[in-house]
mmCIF file of C-alpha atoms in Angstrom:
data_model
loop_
_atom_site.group_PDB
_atom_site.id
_atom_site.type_symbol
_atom_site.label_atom_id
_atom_site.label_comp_id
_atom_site.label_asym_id
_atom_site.label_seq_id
_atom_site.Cartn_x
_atom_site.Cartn_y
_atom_site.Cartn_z
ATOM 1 C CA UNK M 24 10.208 16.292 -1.771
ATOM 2 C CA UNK M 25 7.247 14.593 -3.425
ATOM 3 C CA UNK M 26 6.722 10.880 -4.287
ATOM 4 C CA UNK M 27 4.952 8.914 -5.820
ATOM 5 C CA UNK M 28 4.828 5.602 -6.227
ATOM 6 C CA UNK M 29 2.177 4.299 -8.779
ATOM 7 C CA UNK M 30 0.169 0.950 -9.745
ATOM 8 C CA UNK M 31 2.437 -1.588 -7.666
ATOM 9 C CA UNK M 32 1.250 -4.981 -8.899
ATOM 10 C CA UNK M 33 1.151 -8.124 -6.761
ATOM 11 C CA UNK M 34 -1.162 -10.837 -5.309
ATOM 12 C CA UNK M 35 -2.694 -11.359 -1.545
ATOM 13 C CA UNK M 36 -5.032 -12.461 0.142
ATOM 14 C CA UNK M 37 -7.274 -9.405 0.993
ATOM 15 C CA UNK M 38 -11.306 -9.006 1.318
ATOM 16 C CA UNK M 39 -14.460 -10.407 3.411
ATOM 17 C CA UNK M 40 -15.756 -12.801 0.403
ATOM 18 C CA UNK M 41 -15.654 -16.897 1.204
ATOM 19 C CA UNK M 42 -13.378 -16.661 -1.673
ATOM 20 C CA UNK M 43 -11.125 -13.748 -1.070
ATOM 21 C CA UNK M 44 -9.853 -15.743 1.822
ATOM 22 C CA UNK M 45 -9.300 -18.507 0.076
ATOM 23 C CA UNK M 46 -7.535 -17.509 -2.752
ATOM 24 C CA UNK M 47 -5.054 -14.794 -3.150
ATOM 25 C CA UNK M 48 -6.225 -11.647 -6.055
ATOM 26 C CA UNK M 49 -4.092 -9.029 -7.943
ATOM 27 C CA UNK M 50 -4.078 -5.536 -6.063
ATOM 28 C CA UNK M 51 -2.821 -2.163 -7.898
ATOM 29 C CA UNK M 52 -1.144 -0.300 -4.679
ATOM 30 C CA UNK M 53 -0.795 3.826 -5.125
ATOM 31 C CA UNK M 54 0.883 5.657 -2.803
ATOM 32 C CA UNK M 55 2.167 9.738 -2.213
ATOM 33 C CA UNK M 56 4.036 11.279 0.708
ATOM 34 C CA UNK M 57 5.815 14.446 1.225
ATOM 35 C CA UNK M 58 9.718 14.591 3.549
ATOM 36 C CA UNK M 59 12.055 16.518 4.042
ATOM 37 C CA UNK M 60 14.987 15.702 1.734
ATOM 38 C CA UNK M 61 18.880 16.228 3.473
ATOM 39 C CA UNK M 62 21.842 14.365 1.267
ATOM 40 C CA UNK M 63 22.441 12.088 3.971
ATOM 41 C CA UNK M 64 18.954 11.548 4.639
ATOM 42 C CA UNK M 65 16.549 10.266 1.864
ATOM 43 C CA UNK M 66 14.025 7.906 1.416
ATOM 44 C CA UNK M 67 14.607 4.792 -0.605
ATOM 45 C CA UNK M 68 11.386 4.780 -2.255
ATOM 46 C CA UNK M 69 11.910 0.493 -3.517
ATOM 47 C CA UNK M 70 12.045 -0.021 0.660
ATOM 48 C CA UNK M 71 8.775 1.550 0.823
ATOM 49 C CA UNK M 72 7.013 -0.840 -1.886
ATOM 50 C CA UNK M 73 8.670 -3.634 -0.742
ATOM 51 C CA UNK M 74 7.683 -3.085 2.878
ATOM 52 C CA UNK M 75 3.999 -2.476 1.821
ATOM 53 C CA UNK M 76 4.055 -5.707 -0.578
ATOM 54 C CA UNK M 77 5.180 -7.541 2.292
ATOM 55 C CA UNK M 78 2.983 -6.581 4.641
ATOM 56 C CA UNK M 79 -0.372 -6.726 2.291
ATOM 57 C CA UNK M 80 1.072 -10.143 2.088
ATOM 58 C CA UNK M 81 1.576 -11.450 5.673
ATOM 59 C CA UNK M 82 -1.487 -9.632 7.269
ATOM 60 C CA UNK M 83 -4.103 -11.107 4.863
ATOM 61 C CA UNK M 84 -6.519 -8.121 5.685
ATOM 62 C CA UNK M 85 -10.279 -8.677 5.523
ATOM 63 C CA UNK M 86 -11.184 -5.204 4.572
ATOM 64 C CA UNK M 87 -9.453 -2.572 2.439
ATOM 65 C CA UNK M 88 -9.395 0.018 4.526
ATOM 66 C CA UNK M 89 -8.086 -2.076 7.781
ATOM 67 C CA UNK M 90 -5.130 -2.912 5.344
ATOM 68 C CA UNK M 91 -4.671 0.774 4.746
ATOM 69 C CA UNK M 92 -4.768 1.668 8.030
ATOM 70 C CA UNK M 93 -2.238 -0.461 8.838
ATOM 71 C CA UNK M 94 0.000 0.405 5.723
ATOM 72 C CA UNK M 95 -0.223 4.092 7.092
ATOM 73 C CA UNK M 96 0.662 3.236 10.634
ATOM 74 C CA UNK M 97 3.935 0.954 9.714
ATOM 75 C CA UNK M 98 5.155 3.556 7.478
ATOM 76 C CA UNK M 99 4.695 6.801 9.155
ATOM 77 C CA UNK M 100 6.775 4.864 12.028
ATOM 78 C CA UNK M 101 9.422 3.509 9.706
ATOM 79 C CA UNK M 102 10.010 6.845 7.978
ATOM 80 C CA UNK M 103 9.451 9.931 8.501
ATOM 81 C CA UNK M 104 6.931 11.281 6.058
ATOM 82 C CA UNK M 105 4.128 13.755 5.561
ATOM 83 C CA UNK M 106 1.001 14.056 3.914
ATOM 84 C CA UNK M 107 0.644 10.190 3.418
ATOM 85 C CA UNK M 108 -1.973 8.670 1.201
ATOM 86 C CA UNK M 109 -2.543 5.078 -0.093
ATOM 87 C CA UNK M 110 -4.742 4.153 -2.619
ATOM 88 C CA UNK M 111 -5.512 0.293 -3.005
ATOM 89 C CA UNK M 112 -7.367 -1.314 -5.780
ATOM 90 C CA UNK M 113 -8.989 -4.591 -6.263
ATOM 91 C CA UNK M 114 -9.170 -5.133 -10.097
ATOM 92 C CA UNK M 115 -10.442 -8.117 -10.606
ATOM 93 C CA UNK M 116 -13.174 -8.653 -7.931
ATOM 94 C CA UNK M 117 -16.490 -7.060 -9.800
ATOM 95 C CA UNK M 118 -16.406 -8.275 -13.458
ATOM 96 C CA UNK M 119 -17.983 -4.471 -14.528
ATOM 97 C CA UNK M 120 -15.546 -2.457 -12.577
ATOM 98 C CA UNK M 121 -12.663 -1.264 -10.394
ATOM 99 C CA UNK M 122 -13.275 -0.848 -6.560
ATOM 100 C CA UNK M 123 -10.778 1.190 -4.893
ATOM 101 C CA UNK M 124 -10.276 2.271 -1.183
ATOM 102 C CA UNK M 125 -8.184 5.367 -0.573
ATOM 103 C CA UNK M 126 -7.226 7.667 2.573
#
């Protein structure tokens, strides 16, 4: 099986900027993975957005790609998926643009 779980909203404190560390900013979270579906073995797809909200959260990463590394780490060892990649935006940070970070 294939999911996808796309343009998960929240707010954390994430980035190198004097004021990315001092106040928290919206992120857009994307993320797809491949497993091996069994009826008695799925994967509850609001555990995995809620355990990547959370952690975004708690960490506080200074870069984007530190966070994603992370992300990828904690869920390949809580579940067991394939093909994982995470896409995280920062919206808001450049007035003239989007700036995304993906693996």
């Amino acid at each position: 099986m294939k999911v996808q779980i796309k343009n998960l909203k929240f707010q954390c404190i994430i980035g190198i900027l004097k004021k990315e560390r001092k106040t928290k900013q919206k992120v857009i979270v994307n993320i797809k993975f491949n497993y091996n579906y069994k009826k008695q073995n799925f994967i509850d797809y609001s555990e995995v957005a809620q355990l990547v909200e959370q952690n975004l959260k708690k960490q506080r990463f200074g870069l984007i790609e530190d966070a994603i590394l992370d992300t990828k780490d904690l869920l390949e060892y809580k579940f067991d998926i394939k093909k994982l990649k995470i896409k995280i935006t920062k919206p808001d940070i450049l007035k003239n643009c989007l700036v995304s970070v993906k693996s």
